[in-house]
Short mmCIF file of N, CA and C in Angstrom, two decimals:
data_model
loop_
_atom_site.label_atom_id
_atom_site.label_comp_id
_atom_site.label_asym_id
_atom_site.label_seq_id
_atom_site.Cartn_x
_atom_site.Cartn_y
_atom_site.Cartn_z
N MET A 1 18.13 4.03 12.25
CA MET A 1 16.84 4.62 12.56
C MET A 1 16.00 3.59 13.28
N THR A 2 15.11 4.05 14.11
CA THR A 2 14.26 3.18 14.91
C THR A 2 12.80 3.46 14.59
N ARG A 3 11.94 2.63 15.15
CA ARG A 3 10.50 2.82 14.95
C ARG A 3 10.06 4.21 15.42
N THR A 4 10.74 4.75 16.42
CA THR A 4 10.33 6.06 16.95
C THR A 4 10.71 7.20 16.02
N ASP A 5 11.59 6.94 15.06
CA ASP A 5 11.97 7.98 14.10
C ASP A 5 10.87 8.20 13.04
N TRP A 6 9.94 7.28 12.95
CA TRP A 6 8.90 7.33 11.93
C TRP A 6 7.70 8.16 12.39
N THR A 7 7.14 8.93 11.46
CA THR A 7 5.81 9.54 11.63
C THR A 7 5.00 9.14 10.40
N ILE A 8 3.78 8.72 10.64
CA ILE A 8 2.91 8.30 9.54
C ILE A 8 1.59 9.04 9.72
N ARG A 9 1.23 9.79 8.70
CA ARG A 9 0.03 10.63 8.78
C ARG A 9 -0.72 10.63 7.45
N PRO A 10 -2.01 10.91 7.51
CA PRO A 10 -2.77 11.09 6.27
C PRO A 10 -2.20 12.27 5.48
N GLU A 11 -2.21 12.11 4.18
CA GLU A 11 -1.76 13.18 3.29
C GLU A 11 -2.49 13.02 1.96
N ARG A 12 -2.80 14.13 1.35
CA ARG A 12 -3.43 14.04 0.03
C ARG A 12 -2.52 13.26 -0.92
N TYR A 13 -3.10 12.46 -1.76
CA TYR A 13 -2.35 11.63 -2.70
C TYR A 13 -1.64 12.44 -3.78
N ASP A 14 -2.00 13.73 -3.91
CA ASP A 14 -1.43 14.53 -5.00
C ASP A 14 -0.44 15.60 -4.53
N THR A 15 -0.01 15.55 -3.27
CA THR A 15 1.05 16.47 -2.84
C THR A 15 2.35 16.07 -3.56
N PRO A 16 3.31 16.95 -3.63
CA PRO A 16 4.57 16.58 -4.29
C PRO A 16 5.23 15.33 -3.69
N ASP A 17 5.28 15.23 -2.37
CA ASP A 17 5.90 14.06 -1.75
C ASP A 17 5.09 12.79 -2.02
N ALA A 18 3.77 12.87 -1.89
CA ALA A 18 2.93 11.70 -2.14
C ALA A 18 3.03 11.26 -3.60
N THR A 19 3.05 12.21 -4.50
CA THR A 19 3.17 11.89 -5.92
C THR A 19 4.51 11.23 -6.21
N ALA A 20 5.59 11.74 -5.63
CA ALA A 20 6.91 11.13 -5.83
C ALA A 20 6.94 9.70 -5.28
N LEU A 21 6.32 9.48 -4.13
CA LEU A 21 6.26 8.13 -3.57
C LEU A 21 5.43 7.20 -4.46
N ARG A 22 4.31 7.68 -4.96
CA ARG A 22 3.49 6.85 -5.85
C ARG A 22 4.26 6.52 -7.13
N ARG A 23 5.02 7.46 -7.65
CA ARG A 23 5.85 7.20 -8.84
C ARG A 23 6.91 6.14 -8.52
N ASP A 24 7.56 6.26 -7.36
CA ASP A 24 8.57 5.28 -6.97
C ASP A 24 7.94 3.90 -6.80
N TYR A 25 6.75 3.86 -6.20
CA TYR A 25 6.03 2.59 -6.05
C TYR A 25 5.80 1.95 -7.41
N TYR A 26 5.24 2.72 -8.34
CA TYR A 26 4.93 2.17 -9.66
C TYR A 26 6.20 1.74 -10.37
N ASP A 27 7.25 2.55 -10.29
CA ASP A 27 8.53 2.21 -10.90
C ASP A 27 9.03 0.88 -10.35
N ASP A 28 8.96 0.69 -9.04
CA ASP A 28 9.46 -0.52 -8.41
C ASP A 28 8.67 -1.75 -8.86
N VAL A 29 7.35 -1.70 -8.79
CA VAL A 29 6.57 -2.90 -9.12
C VAL A 29 6.56 -3.17 -10.62
N ALA A 30 6.54 -2.12 -11.44
CA ALA A 30 6.56 -2.32 -12.89
C ALA A 30 7.92 -2.84 -13.35
N SER A 31 8.98 -2.28 -12.83
CA SER A 31 10.33 -2.72 -13.22
C SER A 31 10.55 -4.18 -12.84
N ARG A 32 10.06 -4.57 -11.68
CA ARG A 32 10.19 -5.97 -11.28
C ARG A 32 9.38 -6.87 -12.20
N TYR A 33 8.19 -6.43 -12.55
CA TYR A 33 7.32 -7.24 -13.41
C TYR A 33 7.94 -7.41 -14.80
N TRP A 34 8.42 -6.30 -15.35
CA TRP A 34 8.98 -6.33 -16.71
C TRP A 34 10.43 -6.82 -16.73
N ARG A 35 11.05 -6.93 -15.57
CA ARG A 35 12.45 -7.36 -15.45
C ARG A 35 13.39 -6.43 -16.21
N ARG A 36 13.04 -5.13 -16.15
CA ARG A 36 13.86 -4.07 -16.71
C ARG A 36 13.37 -2.76 -16.12
N PRO A 37 14.19 -1.73 -16.13
CA PRO A 37 13.72 -0.44 -15.58
C PRO A 37 12.54 0.12 -16.38
N ALA A 38 11.54 0.57 -15.66
CA ALA A 38 10.41 1.24 -16.31
C ALA A 38 10.86 2.62 -16.76
N THR A 39 10.32 3.06 -17.87
CA THR A 39 10.64 4.40 -18.36
C THR A 39 9.71 5.42 -17.70
N ALA A 40 10.10 6.68 -17.75
CA ALA A 40 9.25 7.74 -17.19
C ALA A 40 7.90 7.75 -17.88
N ALA A 41 7.88 7.52 -19.19
CA ALA A 41 6.61 7.50 -19.94
C ALA A 41 5.73 6.34 -19.49
N GLU A 42 6.33 5.19 -19.22
CA GLU A 42 5.56 4.04 -18.74
C GLU A 42 4.99 4.31 -17.35
N ILE A 43 5.77 4.96 -16.51
CA ILE A 43 5.28 5.31 -15.18
C ILE A 43 4.12 6.29 -15.29
N ASP A 44 4.27 7.31 -16.14
CA ASP A 44 3.18 8.27 -16.35
C ASP A 44 1.92 7.55 -16.83
N GLU A 45 2.08 6.66 -17.79
CA GLU A 45 0.93 5.92 -18.34
C GLU A 45 0.28 5.05 -17.26
N GLY A 46 1.09 4.40 -16.44
CA GLY A 46 0.56 3.54 -15.40
C GLY A 46 -0.20 4.29 -14.33
N LEU A 47 0.20 5.52 -14.07
CA LEU A 47 -0.47 6.32 -13.04
C LEU A 47 -1.70 7.05 -13.57
N THR A 48 -1.83 7.14 -14.88
CA THR A 48 -2.98 7.82 -15.48
C THR A 48 -4.23 6.97 -15.31
N GLY A 49 -5.24 7.54 -14.70
CA GLY A 49 -6.52 6.84 -14.54
C GLY A 49 -6.43 5.64 -13.62
N ASP A 50 -5.53 5.68 -12.63
CA ASP A 50 -5.36 4.53 -11.75
C ASP A 50 -6.31 4.50 -10.55
N GLY A 51 -7.25 5.44 -10.49
CA GLY A 51 -8.25 5.44 -9.42
C GLY A 51 -7.76 6.01 -8.10
N VAL A 52 -6.62 6.71 -8.13
CA VAL A 52 -6.05 7.23 -6.89
C VAL A 52 -6.99 8.20 -6.18
N GLU A 53 -7.89 8.82 -6.90
CA GLU A 53 -8.81 9.77 -6.27
C GLU A 53 -9.72 9.11 -5.24
N GLN A 54 -9.83 7.79 -5.26
CA GLN A 54 -10.61 7.07 -4.25
C GLN A 54 -9.91 7.03 -2.89
N LEU A 55 -8.62 7.39 -2.88
CA LEU A 55 -7.84 7.34 -1.64
C LEU A 55 -7.96 8.63 -0.85
N ALA A 56 -9.16 9.13 -0.78
CA ALA A 56 -9.46 10.33 0.02
C ALA A 56 -10.82 10.10 0.66
N PRO A 57 -11.01 10.63 1.87
CA PRO A 57 -12.31 10.47 2.52
C PRO A 57 -13.42 11.03 1.63
N PRO A 58 -14.58 10.43 1.61
CA PRO A 58 -15.05 9.35 2.49
C PRO A 58 -14.80 7.94 1.94
N THR A 59 -14.18 7.82 0.75
CA THR A 59 -14.02 6.50 0.14
C THR A 59 -12.71 5.82 0.49
N GLY A 60 -11.75 6.57 1.05
CA GLY A 60 -10.46 5.97 1.35
C GLY A 60 -9.56 6.94 2.08
N GLN A 61 -8.29 6.55 2.18
CA GLN A 61 -7.30 7.38 2.85
C GLN A 61 -5.93 7.03 2.30
N PHE A 62 -5.08 8.04 2.15
CA PHE A 62 -3.70 7.84 1.73
C PHE A 62 -2.80 8.31 2.87
N LEU A 63 -1.77 7.52 3.16
CA LEU A 63 -0.85 7.85 4.25
C LEU A 63 0.57 7.98 3.71
N VAL A 64 1.32 8.89 4.31
CA VAL A 64 2.73 9.04 3.99
C VAL A 64 3.52 8.87 5.28
N GLY A 65 4.55 8.05 5.20
CA GLY A 65 5.46 7.85 6.32
C GLY A 65 6.73 8.64 6.09
N ARG A 66 7.21 9.28 7.15
CA ARG A 66 8.42 10.09 7.06
C ARG A 66 9.40 9.69 8.16
N VAL A 67 10.67 9.85 7.85
CA VAL A 67 11.75 9.68 8.81
C VAL A 67 12.52 10.99 8.81
N ASP A 68 12.56 11.64 9.96
CA ASP A 68 13.23 12.95 10.06
C ASP A 68 12.74 13.91 8.99
N GLY A 69 11.44 13.86 8.72
CA GLY A 69 10.83 14.75 7.76
C GLY A 69 10.96 14.32 6.31
N ARG A 70 11.76 13.29 6.04
CA ARG A 70 11.95 12.83 4.65
C ARG A 70 10.89 11.80 4.29
N PRO A 71 10.23 11.97 3.13
CA PRO A 71 9.22 10.99 2.73
C PRO A 71 9.87 9.63 2.46
N ALA A 72 9.36 8.61 3.14
CA ALA A 72 9.99 7.30 3.11
C ALA A 72 9.04 6.18 2.68
N ALA A 73 7.74 6.38 2.86
CA ALA A 73 6.80 5.29 2.62
C ALA A 73 5.41 5.84 2.34
N CYS A 74 4.59 5.00 1.73
CA CYS A 74 3.21 5.39 1.50
C CYS A 74 2.33 4.15 1.44
N GLY A 75 1.05 4.39 1.49
CA GLY A 75 0.07 3.32 1.35
C GLY A 75 -1.32 3.92 1.40
N GLY A 76 -2.26 3.15 0.89
CA GLY A 76 -3.63 3.63 0.89
C GLY A 76 -4.62 2.53 1.23
N VAL A 77 -5.80 2.98 1.61
CA VAL A 77 -6.93 2.08 1.79
C VAL A 77 -8.12 2.67 1.05
N VAL A 78 -8.92 1.79 0.49
CA VAL A 78 -10.14 2.23 -0.19
C VAL A 78 -11.27 1.30 0.23
N LEU A 79 -12.40 1.88 0.56
CA LEU A 79 -13.56 1.08 0.95
C LEU A 79 -14.13 0.37 -0.26
N LEU A 80 -14.33 -0.93 -0.12
CA LEU A 80 -14.95 -1.72 -1.18
C LEU A 80 -16.45 -1.83 -0.98
N ASP A 81 -16.85 -1.89 0.28
CA ASP A 81 -18.27 -1.98 0.64
C ASP A 81 -18.37 -1.59 2.11
N GLY A 82 -19.49 -1.85 2.74
CA GLY A 82 -19.70 -1.44 4.12
C GLY A 82 -18.86 -2.17 5.14
N GLU A 83 -18.24 -3.27 4.76
CA GLU A 83 -17.46 -4.07 5.70
C GLU A 83 -15.98 -4.15 5.37
N ARG A 84 -15.62 -4.02 4.08
CA ARG A 84 -14.25 -4.29 3.65
C ARG A 84 -13.55 -3.05 3.09
N ALA A 85 -12.27 -2.98 3.44
CA ALA A 85 -11.38 -1.99 2.82
C ALA A 85 -10.27 -2.76 2.13
N GLU A 86 -9.77 -2.19 1.05
CA GLU A 86 -8.66 -2.80 0.33
C GLU A 86 -7.38 -2.02 0.59
N LEU A 87 -6.34 -2.74 0.90
CA LEU A 87 -5.00 -2.18 1.10
C LEU A 87 -4.35 -2.04 -0.27
N THR A 88 -3.75 -0.88 -0.55
CA THR A 88 -3.18 -0.65 -1.87
C THR A 88 -2.00 0.30 -1.82
N ARG A 89 -1.15 0.19 -2.80
CA ARG A 89 0.00 1.10 -2.98
C ARG A 89 0.92 1.17 -1.77
N VAL A 90 1.12 0.05 -1.12
CA VAL A 90 2.01 -0.02 0.04
C VAL A 90 3.45 -0.06 -0.47
N PHE A 91 4.25 0.91 -0.03
CA PHE A 91 5.61 1.03 -0.56
C PHE A 91 6.53 1.70 0.45
N LEU A 92 7.71 1.14 0.61
CA LEU A 92 8.79 1.77 1.37
C LEU A 92 9.96 1.95 0.42
N ARG A 93 10.50 3.15 0.41
CA ARG A 93 11.72 3.35 -0.37
C ARG A 93 12.79 2.42 0.16
N HIS A 94 13.61 1.91 -0.74
CA HIS A 94 14.59 0.87 -0.38
C HIS A 94 15.51 1.29 0.77
N ALA A 95 15.89 2.54 0.83
CA ALA A 95 16.80 3.01 1.89
C ALA A 95 16.18 2.91 3.28
N PHE A 96 14.86 2.77 3.36
CA PHE A 96 14.17 2.74 4.65
C PHE A 96 13.66 1.36 5.03
N ARG A 97 13.94 0.39 4.20
CA ARG A 97 13.50 -0.98 4.51
C ARG A 97 14.35 -1.55 5.63
N GLY A 98 13.74 -2.42 6.42
CA GLY A 98 14.45 -3.04 7.53
C GLY A 98 14.53 -2.17 8.77
N THR A 99 13.73 -1.10 8.82
CA THR A 99 13.78 -0.17 9.96
C THR A 99 12.56 -0.28 10.87
N GLY A 100 11.64 -1.16 10.55
CA GLY A 100 10.40 -1.27 11.32
C GLY A 100 9.28 -0.40 10.77
N GLY A 101 9.58 0.39 9.77
CA GLY A 101 8.58 1.29 9.20
C GLY A 101 7.44 0.58 8.50
N ALA A 102 7.70 -0.56 7.88
CA ALA A 102 6.65 -1.28 7.16
C ALA A 102 5.55 -1.74 8.11
N ALA A 103 5.94 -2.28 9.26
CA ALA A 103 4.95 -2.72 10.24
C ALA A 103 4.15 -1.54 10.77
N LEU A 104 4.83 -0.42 11.02
CA LEU A 104 4.13 0.78 11.48
C LEU A 104 3.15 1.28 10.43
N LEU A 105 3.58 1.27 9.17
CA LEU A 105 2.70 1.70 8.08
C LEU A 105 1.47 0.80 8.00
N LEU A 106 1.68 -0.49 8.08
CA LEU A 106 0.56 -1.43 8.02
C LEU A 106 -0.42 -1.19 9.16
N GLU A 107 0.09 -0.98 10.37
CA GLU A 107 -0.78 -0.69 11.52
C GLU A 107 -1.56 0.60 11.30
N ALA A 108 -0.91 1.63 10.78
CA ALA A 108 -1.57 2.90 10.54
C ALA A 108 -2.64 2.77 9.45
N LEU A 109 -2.37 1.98 8.43
CA LEU A 109 -3.35 1.77 7.37
C LEU A 109 -4.56 0.99 7.90
N GLU A 110 -4.33 0.03 8.76
CA GLU A 110 -5.44 -0.71 9.37
C GLU A 110 -6.28 0.22 10.23
N SER A 111 -5.65 1.10 10.98
CA SER A 111 -6.39 2.08 11.79
C SER A 111 -7.20 3.02 10.90
N ALA A 112 -6.62 3.43 9.78
CA ALA A 112 -7.33 4.31 8.85
C ALA A 112 -8.56 3.60 8.28
N ALA A 113 -8.40 2.32 7.93
CA ALA A 113 -9.53 1.55 7.41
C ALA A 113 -10.62 1.41 8.46
N SER A 114 -10.23 1.14 9.69
CA SER A 114 -11.20 1.03 10.78
C SER A 114 -11.93 2.35 10.98
N ALA A 115 -11.21 3.46 10.92
CA ALA A 115 -11.83 4.77 11.09
C ALA A 115 -12.85 5.06 9.99
N LEU A 116 -12.66 4.45 8.83
CA LEU A 116 -13.62 4.60 7.73
C LEU A 116 -14.80 3.64 7.87
N GLY A 117 -14.75 2.77 8.88
CA GLY A 117 -15.85 1.85 9.14
C GLY A 117 -15.62 0.41 8.71
N ALA A 118 -14.45 0.10 8.18
CA ALA A 118 -14.18 -1.26 7.73
C ALA A 118 -13.96 -2.20 8.91
N ARG A 119 -14.39 -3.43 8.74
CA ARG A 119 -14.18 -4.47 9.74
C ARG A 119 -13.18 -5.52 9.24
N ARG A 120 -12.89 -5.47 7.95
CA ARG A 120 -12.00 -6.46 7.34
C ARG A 120 -11.14 -5.75 6.30
N MET A 121 -9.87 -6.13 6.24
CA MET A 121 -8.96 -5.60 5.22
C MET A 121 -8.65 -6.73 4.25
N VAL A 122 -8.67 -6.42 2.97
CA VAL A 122 -8.29 -7.38 1.93
C VAL A 122 -7.26 -6.72 1.03
N LEU A 123 -6.54 -7.55 0.31
CA LEU A 123 -5.56 -7.03 -0.64
C LEU A 123 -5.23 -8.10 -1.66
N ASN A 124 -4.67 -7.66 -2.76
CA ASN A 124 -4.16 -8.58 -3.77
C ASN A 124 -2.76 -8.14 -4.13
N THR A 125 -1.96 -9.11 -4.54
CA THR A 125 -0.59 -8.79 -4.92
C THR A 125 -0.10 -9.85 -5.90
N ARG A 126 1.15 -9.72 -6.27
CA ARG A 126 1.78 -10.68 -7.18
C ARG A 126 2.68 -11.60 -6.38
N LEU A 127 2.91 -12.78 -6.92
CA LEU A 127 3.76 -13.76 -6.25
C LEU A 127 5.21 -13.30 -6.17
N ASP A 128 5.68 -12.51 -7.15
CA ASP A 128 7.08 -12.09 -7.14
C ASP A 128 7.38 -10.99 -6.12
N LEU A 129 6.37 -10.40 -5.54
CA LEU A 129 6.57 -9.35 -4.54
C LEU A 129 6.71 -10.00 -3.16
N VAL A 130 7.79 -10.74 -3.01
CA VAL A 130 7.98 -11.59 -1.83
C VAL A 130 8.10 -10.78 -0.54
N GLU A 131 8.71 -9.61 -0.60
CA GLU A 131 8.84 -8.79 0.61
C GLU A 131 7.47 -8.35 1.10
N ALA A 132 6.62 -7.93 0.17
CA ALA A 132 5.27 -7.50 0.53
C ALA A 132 4.48 -8.67 1.11
N ARG A 133 4.57 -9.82 0.47
CA ARG A 133 3.84 -10.98 0.96
C ARG A 133 4.30 -11.36 2.37
N ALA A 134 5.61 -11.29 2.61
CA ALA A 134 6.13 -11.60 3.95
C ALA A 134 5.61 -10.60 4.98
N LEU A 135 5.57 -9.33 4.62
CA LEU A 135 5.03 -8.30 5.51
C LEU A 135 3.58 -8.61 5.88
N TYR A 136 2.78 -8.94 4.89
CA TYR A 136 1.36 -9.19 5.15
C TYR A 136 1.18 -10.40 6.06
N VAL A 137 1.91 -11.47 5.81
CA VAL A 137 1.80 -12.67 6.65
C VAL A 137 2.24 -12.34 8.08
N ARG A 138 3.36 -11.61 8.22
CA ARG A 138 3.82 -11.20 9.57
C ARG A 138 2.76 -10.35 10.26
N GLY A 139 2.01 -9.58 9.48
CA GLY A 139 0.98 -8.71 10.03
C GLY A 139 -0.34 -9.40 10.31
N GLY A 140 -0.40 -10.72 10.12
CA GLY A 140 -1.61 -11.46 10.44
C GLY A 140 -2.55 -11.71 9.27
N TYR A 141 -2.13 -11.38 8.07
CA TYR A 141 -2.96 -11.62 6.90
C TYR A 141 -2.84 -13.08 6.47
N ARG A 142 -3.96 -13.62 6.00
CA ARG A 142 -4.00 -15.01 5.55
C ARG A 142 -4.55 -15.04 4.13
N GLU A 143 -4.10 -16.04 3.38
CA GLU A 143 -4.57 -16.18 2.01
C GLU A 143 -6.08 -16.43 2.00
N ILE A 144 -6.76 -15.76 1.06
CA ILE A 144 -8.22 -15.89 0.92
C ILE A 144 -8.54 -16.15 -0.55
N PRO A 145 -9.77 -16.58 -0.84
CA PRO A 145 -10.17 -16.72 -2.24
C PRO A 145 -10.16 -15.36 -2.94
N ALA A 146 -9.97 -15.39 -4.23
CA ALA A 146 -9.95 -14.15 -5.02
C ALA A 146 -11.26 -13.40 -4.85
N TYR A 147 -11.17 -12.10 -4.57
CA TYR A 147 -12.36 -11.24 -4.47
C TYR A 147 -12.46 -10.29 -5.66
N CYS A 148 -11.45 -10.32 -6.52
CA CYS A 148 -11.41 -9.50 -7.73
C CYS A 148 -10.43 -10.17 -8.68
N GLU A 149 -10.37 -9.64 -9.90
CA GLU A 149 -9.41 -10.22 -10.83
C GLU A 149 -8.80 -9.12 -11.68
N GLY A 150 -7.63 -9.40 -12.17
CA GLY A 150 -6.91 -8.46 -13.01
C GLY A 150 -5.58 -9.06 -13.43
N PRO A 151 -4.90 -8.39 -14.35
CA PRO A 151 -3.68 -8.97 -14.91
C PRO A 151 -2.51 -9.07 -13.93
N TYR A 152 -2.50 -8.30 -12.86
CA TYR A 152 -1.36 -8.29 -11.94
C TYR A 152 -1.75 -8.85 -10.57
N MET A 153 -2.80 -9.63 -10.52
CA MET A 153 -3.29 -10.20 -9.27
C MET A 153 -3.08 -11.70 -9.31
N GLU A 154 -2.26 -12.18 -8.36
CA GLU A 154 -1.96 -13.61 -8.33
C GLU A 154 -2.25 -14.27 -6.99
N ILE A 155 -2.38 -13.46 -5.94
CA ILE A 155 -2.65 -14.00 -4.61
C ILE A 155 -3.41 -12.93 -3.82
N TRP A 156 -4.35 -13.39 -2.99
CA TRP A 156 -5.22 -12.48 -2.24
C TRP A 156 -5.09 -12.80 -0.76
N TYR A 157 -5.15 -11.75 0.07
CA TYR A 157 -5.03 -11.89 1.51
C TYR A 157 -6.16 -11.13 2.19
N GLY A 158 -6.47 -11.54 3.42
CA GLY A 158 -7.48 -10.84 4.20
C GLY A 158 -7.16 -10.93 5.68
N LYS A 159 -7.75 -10.00 6.42
CA LYS A 159 -7.56 -9.96 7.87
C LYS A 159 -8.74 -9.25 8.50
N GLU A 160 -9.22 -9.82 9.60
CA GLU A 160 -10.23 -9.13 10.39
C GLU A 160 -9.54 -8.02 11.17
N LEU A 161 -10.10 -6.84 11.15
CA LEU A 161 -9.52 -5.71 11.88
C LEU A 161 -9.97 -5.77 13.33
N ARG A 162 -9.09 -5.41 14.21
CA ARG A 162 -9.38 -5.45 15.65
C ARG A 162 -10.45 -4.40 15.99
N ALA A 163 -11.34 -4.78 16.87
CA ALA A 163 -12.38 -3.85 17.33
C ALA A 163 -11.75 -2.64 17.99
N ALA A 164 -10.63 -2.84 18.69
CA ALA A 164 -9.96 -1.72 19.36
C ALA A 164 -9.48 -0.69 18.33
N SER A 165 -9.01 -1.16 17.19
CA SER A 165 -8.57 -0.22 16.14
C SER A 165 -9.74 0.60 15.64
N ARG A 166 -10.90 -0.05 15.48
CA ARG A 166 -12.08 0.67 14.99
C ARG A 166 -12.54 1.71 16.01
N ALA A 167 -12.48 1.35 17.28
CA ALA A 167 -12.92 2.29 18.33
C ALA A 167 -11.97 3.48 18.45
N ALA A 168 -10.68 3.25 18.17
CA ALA A 168 -9.69 4.33 18.30
C ALA A 168 -9.84 5.36 17.20
N GLY A 169 -10.41 4.95 16.04
CA GLY A 169 -10.51 5.85 14.90
C GLY A 169 -11.50 6.92 15.14
#
């Protein structure tokens, strides 16, 4: 598959495909953290009250990436204030990794943040999520001081969004 096989569009976070992607995301990051497979009950608990409702306009946006109509990736942005948006829930199903979709998803999420009025994107992640960290660095993100804190936050990144992206939104 090539970059042209991908379509990335806004989608409600609670559609069946978006929900399945969010479950796969949580399963992946929780299983890696716990160093064992997460149970369905743990995934349900982790998704309960996780603030996903902020990933809808006017406070945010959720995107789903598809390859030949199959849901392959997701990600969201949420406005933190008048200048910053936070990147969250970025996930590619394993079968679609290495296809160029991650970079396309990141670009689409940055455009979505710009369309919401953000001038800067920030994010937090864990040190063990090496693939995600590599994606962010390749995408121009640089380590920044912590802007929030929590039990699963070990490193923070930020990037100024291009003015052209904001104008295109």
